[in-house]
CSV table of C-alpha atoms in Angstrom, one decimal:
chain,number,residue,atom,x,y,z
A,1,MET,CA,-14.4,143.9,144.5
A,2,ILE,CA,-17.9,142.3,144.9
A,3,SER,CA,-19.6,141.1,141.7
A,4,ARG,CA,-23.3,141.6,141.6
A,5,VAL,CA,-25.8,139.6,139.5
A,6,SER,CA,-29.0,141.3,138.8
A,7,THR,CA,-32.4,139.6,139.3
A,8,PHE,CA,-33.1,140.1,135.6
A,9,THR,CA,-29.9,138.3,134.6
A,10,GLN,CA,-30.8,135.3,136.8
A,11,TYR,CA,-34.3,135.3,135.3
A,12,GLN,CA,-32.9,135.2,131.8
A,13,ASN,CA,-30.4,132.4,132.6
A,14,LEU,CA,-33.1,130.3,134.2
A,15,THR,CA,-35.4,130.9,131.3
A,16,SER,CA,-32.8,130.0,128.7
A,17,SER,CA,-32.0,126.8,130.7
A,18,LEU,CA,-35.7,125.8,130.7
A,19,MET,CA,-36.0,126.4,127.0
A,20,ARG,CA,-32.9,124.3,126.2
A,21,LYS,CA,-34.2,121.4,128.3
A,22,GLN,CA,-37.6,121.7,126.6
A,23,SER,CA,-35.9,121.7,123.2
A,24,MET,CA,-33.9,118.6,124.1
A,25,ILE,CA,-37.1,116.8,125.3
A,26,ASN,CA,-38.9,117.8,122.1
A,27,GLU,CA,-36.0,116.5,120.0
A,28,THR,CA,-36.0,113.2,121.8
A,29,ASN,CA,-39.8,112.9,121.5
A,30,GLU,CA,-39.5,113.4,117.7
A,31,GLN,CA,-36.8,110.7,117.5
A,32,LEU,CA,-39.0,108.3,119.4
A,33,ALA,CA,-42.0,109.1,117.2
A,34,THR,CA,-40.3,108.8,113.9
A,35,GLY,CA,-37.7,106.2,114.8
A,36,LYS,CA,-35.0,108.4,113.1
A,37,ARG,CA,-32.0,109.8,114.9
A,38,MET,CA,-31.3,112.4,112.2
A,39,GLN,CA,-34.2,114.7,111.5
A,40,THR,CA,-32.1,117.1,109.4
A,41,ALA,CA,-28.7,117.0,107.7
A,42,GLY,CA,-27.5,119.4,110.4
A,43,ASP,CA,-28.0,116.7,113.0
A,44,ASP,CA,-25.0,114.7,111.6
A,45,PRO,CA,-23.7,116.1,108.3
A,46,VAL,CA,-21.2,113.2,107.7
A,47,ALA,CA,-23.8,110.5,108.4
A,48,SER,CA,-26.4,112.4,106.3
A,49,VAL,CA,-24.2,112.2,103.2
A,50,SER,CA,-23.7,108.4,103.6
A,51,THR,CA,-27.4,107.9,104.2
A,52,GLN,CA,-28.3,109.7,101.0
A,53,ASN,CA,-25.8,107.5,99.1
A,54,TYR,CA,-27.4,104.4,100.6
A,55,LYS,CA,-30.9,105.6,99.6
A,56,GLN,CA,-29.8,106.2,96.0
A,57,GLN,CA,-28.4,102.6,95.9
A,58,LEU,CA,-31.6,101.2,97.3
A,59,VAL,CA,-33.6,103.1,94.7
A,60,GLN,CA,-31.4,101.6,92.0
A,61,ILE,CA,-31.8,98.1,93.4
A,62,ASP,CA,-35.6,98.6,93.4
A,63,GLN,CA,-35.4,99.5,89.7
A,64,TYR,CA,-33.3,96.4,89.0
A,65,GLN,CA,-35.9,94.2,90.9
A,66,LYS,CA,-38.7,95.6,88.8
A,67,SER,CA,-36.7,95.0,85.6
A,68,ILE,CA,-36.1,91.4,86.8
A,69,THR,CA,-39.8,90.9,87.3
A,70,LEU,CA,-40.7,92.2,83.9
A,71,ALA,CA,-37.9,90.1,82.3
A,72,GLY,CA,-39.2,87.0,84.1
A,73,ASN,CA,-42.7,87.6,82.7
A,74,ARG,CA,-41.4,88.0,79.2
A,75,LEU,CA,-39.2,84.9,79.4
A,76,GLY,CA,-42.2,83.0,80.8
A,77,SER,CA,-44.3,83.9,77.8
A,78,LEU,CA,-41.4,83.0,75.5
A,79,GLU,CA,-40.9,79.6,77.1
A,80,THR,CA,-44.6,78.9,76.8
A,81,ALA,CA,-44.6,79.7,73.1
A,82,LEU,CA,-41.5,77.5,72.5
A,83,SER,CA,-43.1,74.6,74.3
A,84,GLY,CA,-46.1,75.1,72.1
A,85,ALA,CA,-43.9,75.0,69.0
A,86,GLU,CA,-42.4,71.7,70.2
A,87,ASN,CA,-45.8,70.3,70.4
A,88,TYR,CA,-46.7,71.4,66.8
A,89,ILE,CA,-43.4,69.9,65.5
A,90,ASP,CA,-44.0,66.6,67.2
A,91,SER,CA,-47.7,66.4,66.1
A,92,THR,CA,-46.7,67.2,62.5
A,93,LYS,CA,-44.0,64.6,62.5
A,94,GLN,CA,-46.5,61.9,63.7
A,95,LYS,CA,-48.8,62.8,60.8
A,96,VAL,CA,-46.0,62.5,58.3
A,97,ILE,CA,-45.0,59.1,59.7
A,98,GLY,CA,-48.6,58.0,59.3
A,99,MET,CA,-48.5,59.2,55.7
A,100,ILE,CA,-45.4,57.1,55.0
A,101,ASN,CA,-46.5,54.0,56.8
A,102,GLY,CA,-50.1,54.0,55.8
A,103,ALA,CA,-51.6,53.2,52.4
A,104,MET,CA,-53.6,56.4,51.9
A,105,ALA,CA,-56.8,56.3,49.9
A,106,GLY,CA,-58.3,59.5,48.5
A,107,ASP,CA,-60.2,60.3,51.7
A,108,ASP,CA,-57.1,59.6,53.8
A,109,LYS,CA,-55.0,62.0,51.8
A,110,THR,CA,-57.6,64.7,52.2
A,111,ALA,CA,-57.8,64.2,55.9
A,112,PHE,CA,-54.0,64.2,56.3
A,113,LYS,CA,-53.7,67.3,54.2
A,114,SER,CA,-56.4,69.1,56.2
A,115,GLU,CA,-54.7,68.2,59.5
A,116,LEU,CA,-51.3,69.3,58.2
A,117,GLU,CA,-52.8,72.6,57.0
A,118,SER,CA,-54.3,73.1,60.4
A,119,LEU,CA,-51.0,72.4,62.1
A,120,TYR,CA,-49.2,74.8,59.6
A,121,GLN,CA,-51.6,77.6,60.4
A,122,GLY,CA,-51.4,76.9,64.1
A,123,LEU,CA,-47.6,77.2,64.0
A,124,ILE,CA,-47.8,80.5,62.1
A,125,ASP,CA,-50.3,81.8,64.7
A,126,LEU,CA,-48.1,80.7,67.5
A,127,ALA,CA,-45.1,82.4,65.9
A,128,ASN,CA,-47.1,85.6,65.9
A,129,SER,CA,-47.8,85.3,69.7
A,130,GLN,CA,-48.0,88.4,71.8
A,131,ASP,CA,-47.0,89.0,75.4
A,132,GLU,CA,-49.0,90.7,78.2
A,133,GLY,CA,-48.2,94.1,76.8
A,134,GLY,CA,-49.3,93.3,73.2
A,135,ASN,CA,-45.8,93.0,71.9
A,136,PHE,CA,-45.0,90.3,69.3
A,137,ILE,CA,-42.7,87.8,71.0
A,138,PHE,CA,-40.8,86.7,68.0
A,139,ALA,CA,-40.5,90.0,66.1
A,140,GLY,CA,-37.1,90.9,67.5
A,141,ASN,CA,-37.1,94.7,68.2
A,142,GLN,CA,-40.0,95.3,65.8
A,143,VAL,CA,-42.5,94.5,68.6
A,144,ASN,CA,-45.4,96.2,66.9
A,145,GLN,CA,-44.9,94.4,63.6
A,146,MET,CA,-46.6,91.0,63.0
A,147,PRO,CA,-43.4,88.9,62.2
A,148,PHE,CA,-44.8,86.1,60.1
A,149,VAL,CA,-47.0,86.5,57.1
A,150,ALA,CA,-47.9,83.9,54.4
A,151,ASP,CA,-48.2,85.0,50.8
A,152,ALA,CA,-50.8,83.8,48.3
A,153,GLN,CA,-48.8,80.7,47.6
A,154,GLY,CA,-48.6,79.9,51.3
A,155,ASN,CA,-44.9,80.7,51.7
A,156,VAL,CA,-44.1,82.4,55.0
A,157,GLN,CA,-42.1,85.6,55.1
A,158,TYR,CA,-40.4,87.1,58.2
A,159,LEU,CA,-41.0,90.8,58.7
A,160,GLY,CA,-39.2,91.2,62.0
A,161,ASP,CA,-35.5,91.9,62.6
A,162,THR,CA,-32.7,89.8,64.2
A,163,GLY,CA,-32.5,91.9,67.4
A,164,HIS,CA,-32.9,90.6,71.0
A,165,ARG,CA,-34.9,92.6,73.5
A,166,GLN,CA,-33.0,92.9,76.7
A,167,ALA,CA,-33.5,93.8,80.3
A,168,ARG,CA,-30.9,95.5,82.5
A,169,VAL,CA,-30.6,93.5,85.8
A,170,ASP,CA,-27.4,95.0,87.2
A,171,GLN,CA,-24.9,97.8,86.6
A,172,SER,CA,-23.5,96.2,83.4
A,173,VAL,CA,-25.5,93.0,83.0
A,174,PHE,CA,-28.3,92.6,80.4
A,175,VAL,CA,-30.4,89.5,79.9
A,176,ASN,CA,-32.1,88.6,76.6
A,177,THR,CA,-35.9,88.5,77.0
A,178,SER,CA,-36.7,87.5,73.4
A,179,GLN,CA,-35.5,85.5,70.5
A,180,PRO,CA,-35.9,86.7,66.9
A,181,GLY,CA,-38.4,84.5,65.0
A,182,GLN,CA,-36.1,84.1,62.0
A,183,GLN,CA,-33.6,82.4,64.3
A,184,VAL,CA,-36.3,80.3,66.0
A,185,PHE,CA,-38.4,79.1,63.1
A,186,MET,CA,-36.4,79.7,59.9
A,187,ALA,CA,-32.7,79.0,60.8
A,188,VAL,CA,-32.8,75.4,62.0
A,189,GLU,CA,-29.6,73.5,61.5
A,190,ASN,CA,-29.8,71.3,58.4
A,191,PRO,CA,-29.7,67.6,59.6
A,192,PHE,CA,-28.0,66.6,56.3
A,193,GLY,CA,-25.1,69.0,56.6
A,194,ASP,CA,-24.6,71.7,54.0
A,195,PHE,CA,-27.2,70.7,51.3
A,196,ARG,CA,-30.9,70.0,51.2
A,197,PRO,CA,-32.0,67.2,48.8
A,198,ASP,CA,-34.5,67.5,46.0
A,199,TYR,CA,-35.8,64.1,44.9
A,200,GLN,CA,-37.7,64.9,41.7
A,201,GLY,CA,-35.3,62.8,39.7
A,202,LEU,CA,-36.0,59.4,41.3
A,203,GLN,CA,-37.1,56.5,39.3
A,204,PRO,CA,-40.1,54.3,40.1
A,205,GLU,CA,-39.5,51.8,42.9
A,206,SER,CA,-36.4,53.8,44.0
A,207,GLY,CA,-35.6,53.8,47.7
A,208,LEU,CA,-32.8,56.3,47.6
A,209,THR,CA,-32.4,58.8,50.4
A,210,LEU,CA,-29.6,61.2,51.4
A,211,LEU,CA,-27.8,60.5,54.6
A,212,SER,CA,-25.4,63.5,54.6
A,213,ALA,CA,-23.9,66.1,52.2
A,214,THR,CA,-21.1,68.3,53.3
A,215,ASN,CA,-18.8,70.9,51.8
A,216,GLN,CA,-15.5,72.2,53.3
A,217,ASP,CA,-16.0,75.5,51.5
A,218,PRO,CA,-18.5,77.6,53.5
A,219,ASN,CA,-18.8,80.2,50.8
A,220,ASP,CA,-19.6,77.8,47.9
A,221,THR,CA,-23.1,78.5,46.6
A,222,THR,CA,-23.0,75.9,43.8
A,223,GLN,CA,-26.0,73.6,43.3
A,224,TYR,CA,-24.9,70.1,42.6
A,225,ARG,CA,-26.6,67.1,41.0
A,226,VAL,CA,-25.8,63.4,41.4
A,227,ALA,CA,-26.9,61.0,38.7
A,228,PHE,CA,-26.6,57.2,39.0
A,229,VAL,CA,-26.2,55.2,35.8
A,230,GLU,CA,-25.5,51.5,35.0
A,231,ASN,CA,-22.6,50.6,32.8
A,232,ALA,CA,-22.5,47.8,30.3
A,233,ALA,CA,-21.3,45.4,32.9
A,234,GLY,CA,-24.3,46.2,35.1
A,235,GLU,CA,-22.3,48.1,37.7
A,236,MET,CA,-23.6,51.2,39.3
A,237,GLN,CA,-21.7,54.4,38.4
A,238,TYR,CA,-22.2,58.0,39.6
A,239,GLU,CA,-21.9,61.3,37.8
A,240,LEU,CA,-21.5,64.6,39.7
A,241,TYR,CA,-22.7,67.7,37.9
A,242,ASP,CA,-22.6,71.5,38.6
A,243,ASP,CA,-26.4,71.7,38.2
A,244,SER,CA,-26.5,75.4,37.2
A,245,SER,CA,-24.3,74.9,34.2
A,246,ASN,CA,-24.9,71.1,33.7
A,247,THR,CA,-21.1,70.7,33.8
A,248,LEU,CA,-19.8,67.2,34.6
A,249,LEU,CA,-17.4,67.5,37.5
A,250,GLY,CA,-16.5,63.8,38.1
A,251,SER,CA,-17.7,60.2,37.7
A,252,GLY,CA,-16.8,56.8,38.8
A,253,ALA,CA,-17.9,53.5,40.3
A,254,TYR,CA,-20.3,54.0,43.1
A,255,ASP,CA,-19.4,52.4,46.5
A,256,ALA,CA,-22.1,52.8,49.1
A,257,THR,CA,-19.6,52.4,51.9
A,258,VAL,CA,-17.5,55.3,50.6
A,259,GLY,CA,-20.1,57.5,49.0
A,260,ILE,CA,-19.2,60.2,46.6
A,261,GLN,CA,-16.2,62.4,47.3
A,262,TYR,CA,-14.9,65.2,45.2
A,263,SER,CA,-12.3,68.0,45.6
A,264,ASP,CA,-12.1,70.9,43.2
A,265,PRO,CA,-8.7,70.7,41.4
A,266,ALA,CA,-8.6,74.5,40.9
A,267,PRO,CA,-5.6,76.0,42.7
A,268,GLY,CA,-6.6,77.6,46.0
A,269,SER,CA,-10.1,76.1,45.9
A,270,GLN,CA,-11.5,74.8,49.3
A,271,ILE,CA,-14.4,72.9,47.7
A,272,SER,CA,-14.4,69.4,49.0
A,273,LEU,CA,-17.6,67.4,48.8
A,274,ASN,CA,-18.7,64.3,50.6
A,275,PHE,CA,-22.1,62.8,49.8
A,276,GLN,CA,-23.5,59.8,51.5
A,277,PHE,CA,-26.7,57.9,50.3
A,278,ASP,CA,-28.8,55.1,51.6
A,279,GLY,CA,-31.5,52.9,50.2
A,280,ASP,CA,-32.2,50.9,47.1
A,281,ILE,CA,-30.7,53.1,44.3
A,282,LYS,CA,-32.1,52.5,40.8
A,283,PRO,CA,-30.4,53.3,37.4
A,284,ASN,CA,-31.1,56.8,36.2
A,285,ASP,CA,-31.9,58.1,39.7
A,286,SER,CA,-30.8,61.6,40.2
A,287,VAL,CA,-30.7,63.9,43.3
A,288,THR,CA,-30.3,67.7,43.3
A,289,LEU,CA,-28.4,69.1,46.2
A,290,GLU,CA,-29.3,72.7,47.1
A,291,PRO,CA,-26.9,74.6,49.3
A,292,ALA,CA,-28.6,75.1,52.7
A,293,LYS,CA,-26.9,75.1,56.1
A,294,THR,CA,-30.3,75.8,57.7
A,295,PHE,CA,-33.9,75.3,56.8
A,296,SER,CA,-37.3,76.8,57.7
A,297,LEU,CA,-39.9,74.7,59.7
A,298,PHE,CA,-42.6,76.4,57.6
A,299,ASP,CA,-41.0,75.1,54.4
A,300,SER,CA,-40.8,71.6,55.9
A,301,ILE,CA,-44.5,71.5,56.8
A,302,LYS,CA,-45.5,73.0,53.5
A,303,SER,CA,-43.5,70.3,51.7
A,304,ALA,CA,-45.4,67.6,53.6
A,305,ILE,CA,-48.7,69.3,52.7
A,306,ASP,CA,-47.7,69.2,49.0
A,307,TYR,CA,-46.6,65.6,49.2
A,308,ALA,CA,-50.0,64.7,50.5
A,309,GLU,CA,-51.3,65.1,47.0
A,310,TYR,CA,-48.8,62.7,45.5
A,311,ASP,CA,-49.5,59.1,44.5
A,312,ASP,CA,-48.8,56.5,47.1
A,313,ALA,CA,-46.1,54.9,44.9
A,314,SER,CA,-44.3,58.1,44.3
A,315,PRO,CA,-40.6,57.6,45.2
A,316,GLU,CA,-40.2,61.4,45.4
A,317,ALA,CA,-43.0,61.7,47.9
A,318,ARG,CA,-41.6,58.9,50.1
A,319,ALA,CA,-38.1,60.3,50.0
A,320,GLY,CA,-39.4,63.8,50.5
A,321,LEU,CA,-41.5,62.9,53.5
A,322,GLN,CA,-38.6,61.0,55.0
A,323,ARG,CA,-36.6,64.2,54.6
A,324,THR,CA,-39.2,66.2,56.4
A,325,ILE,CA,-39.2,63.7,59.3
A,326,GLU,CA,-35.4,64.2,59.6
A,327,GLU,CA,-36.0,68.0,59.6
A,328,PHE,CA,-38.7,67.7,62.2
A,329,ASN,CA,-36.4,65.7,64.4
A,330,ALA,CA,-33.8,68.5,64.0
A,331,GLY,CA,-36.5,71.1,64.6
A,332,TYR,CA,-37.5,69.5,67.8
A,333,VAL,CA,-33.9,69.5,69.0
A,334,HIS,CA,-33.5,73.1,67.9
A,335,MET,CA,-36.6,74.2,69.8
A,336,ASN,CA,-35.4,72.4,72.9
A,337,GLN,CA,-32.1,74.3,72.6
A,338,ARG,CA,-34.1,77.6,72.3
A,339,ARG,CA,-35.9,76.6,75.5
A,340,SER,CA,-32.6,75.9,77.2
A,341,ASP,CA,-31.5,79.4,76.4
A,342,VAL,CA,-34.6,80.7,78.1
A,343,GLY,CA,-33.8,78.5,81.1
A,344,VAL,CA,-30.3,80.1,81.3
A,345,GLY,CA,-31.9,83.5,81.2
A,346,LEU,CA,-34.4,82.6,84.0
A,347,LYS,CA,-31.5,81.2,86.1
A,348,GLN,CA,-29.6,84.5,85.6
A,349,LEU,CA,-32.7,86.4,86.8
A,350,ASP,CA,-33.0,84.2,89.9
A,351,THR,CA,-29.3,84.7,90.7
A,352,PHE,CA,-29.3,88.5,90.4
A,353,GLU,CA,-32.6,88.7,92.3
A,354,GLU,CA,-31.1,86.9,95.3
A,355,GLN,CA,-27.9,89.1,95.0
A,356,HIS,CA,-30.0,92.3,95.0
A,357,LYS,CA,-32.0,91.1,98.0
A,358,ASP,CA,-28.9,90.4,100.0
A,359,PHE,CA,-27.3,93.7,99.0
A,360,GLU,CA,-30.6,95.5,99.8
A,361,LEU,CA,-30.6,94.0,103.3
A,362,THR,CA,-26.9,95.0,103.8
A,363,LEU,CA,-27.6,98.6,102.6
A,364,SER,CA,-30.8,98.9,104.7
A,365,LYS,CA,-28.9,97.8,107.8
A,366,ALA,CA,-26.0,100.2,107.2
A,367,LYS,CA,-28.5,103.1,106.6
A,368,GLY,CA,-30.4,102.1,109.7
A,369,ASN,CA,-27.2,102.2,111.8
A,370,LEU,CA,-26.7,105.8,110.7
A,371,GLU,CA,-30.1,107.3,110.9
A,372,ASP,CA,-32.3,105.0,113.1
A,373,VAL,CA,-32.7,105.9,116.7
A,374,ASP,CA,-31.5,103.7,119.6
A,375,TYR,CA,-34.7,103.5,121.6
A,376,SER,CA,-33.0,102.4,124.8
A,377,GLU,CA,-30.6,105.3,124.6
A,378,ALA,CA,-33.3,107.8,123.6
A,379,ILE,CA,-35.5,106.7,126.5
A,380,ILE,CA,-32.7,107.2,129.0
A,381,ASP,CA,-31.9,110.6,127.5
A,382,MET,CA,-35.6,111.5,127.8
A,383,ASN,CA,-35.8,110.5,131.5
A,384,GLN,CA,-32.6,112.4,132.2
A,385,ASN,CA,-33.8,115.5,130.4
A,386,LEU,CA,-37.2,115.3,132.2
A,387,ILE,CA,-35.4,115.2,135.6
A,388,ALA,CA,-33.2,118.1,134.6
A,389,MET,CA,-36.2,119.9,133.4
A,390,GLN,CA,-38.0,119.4,136.7
A,391,ALA,CA,-35.0,120.6,138.6
A,392,ALA,CA,-34.7,123.7,136.5
A,393,GLN,CA,-38.4,124.4,136.9
A,394,ALA,CA,-38.0,124.1,140.7
A,395,ALA,CA,-35.0,126.4,140.7
A,396,PHE,CA,-36.9,128.9,138.5
A,397,ASN,CA,-39.9,128.9,140.9
A,398,LYS,CA,-37.6,129.5,143.8
A,399,ALA,CA,-35.8,132.3,142.0
A,400,LYS,CA,-39.2,134.0,141.2
A,401,GLU,CA,-40.1,134.1,144.9
A,402,LEU,CA,-36.9,135.8,146.0
A,403,THR,CA,-37.6,139.6,146.8
A,404,LEU,CA,-36.1,142.1,149.2
A,405,PHE,CA,-39.2,141.9,151.3
A,406,ASN,CA,-38.3,138.4,152.4
A,407,TYR,CA,-35.3,139.9,154.3
A,408,LEU,CA,-37.0,142.9,155.8
């Protein structure tokens, strides 16, 4: 049996072939124009799913990078403010040293007091600094609330909270971008230990100062007082009181090399005191020891301002100013530690920024391997399709010219 193919069927086959070749050329042209091998998910369903996952991860990395940039700006503002606080502390300390070492006449006192008041207000203004977004740097999470406000007596109150603002820089990594002002300015570690001395009970010509005062019981809130008296033999004795009730707790001969030590005899009590003093102690000197594991820099400066009004010969003023110097030394170290914390945060940001850049490069390469066109291969395919297209066109033209009349 002889199979016959109609002219119309040949025409349809040649036409379909031309259209397929033209479609392949168009597809290759689009790949070369866009640089993408996959134009739709149907081109490669498996690779398309992987590409979408890579794109989502790249978007997330971009968000982390923006968060790192914002965190870096905030930490930069914080470091600048802390550096400024260090300068204020150092300048105030130098003024207080001048008050102690210099014989201040009336005009000198006025000038010192005016300069200290200016430094005091400057530190308050710095503690109320704002970042580029108008947020208060040292207000914790209360970024719209001015954190430090002075009352009518000049005492500074903190109105922020103890929270840390944070930036998310990785899947489960957060970096602190702020420090609460209460921690920075009002919770400086007490250089004397667990008590802050009050020298109102010093006698004229006294040179007594506190070196250290510690208590083994962290929960003891008792205010103590130490009085020095001279016995009939001219020997210096000490008396230790519970100042709130004026109860005598202990007494004995005072040995400057040993200091004053006391342990509460009550069963189960953890109270164990160790007080060390220095300087020329006079009979009837007394020192009140107020429980304070930390102190406020604002209180220290305010004390120095108040002492500027005292007489040059005041033993209380001399000892009190010496106390503020020790507190400013501790404050400077404290502020330096706060700056170190900022440095740790900035180092974390740099580390994660580099990690994200490396991961971004890896993801982009993997995504490119799936969706980007291989130009050499595409050009070869284009040339082959063009040759096939030309051959199909030639065959089509020949087929069109075939008629019965060519054989008659």
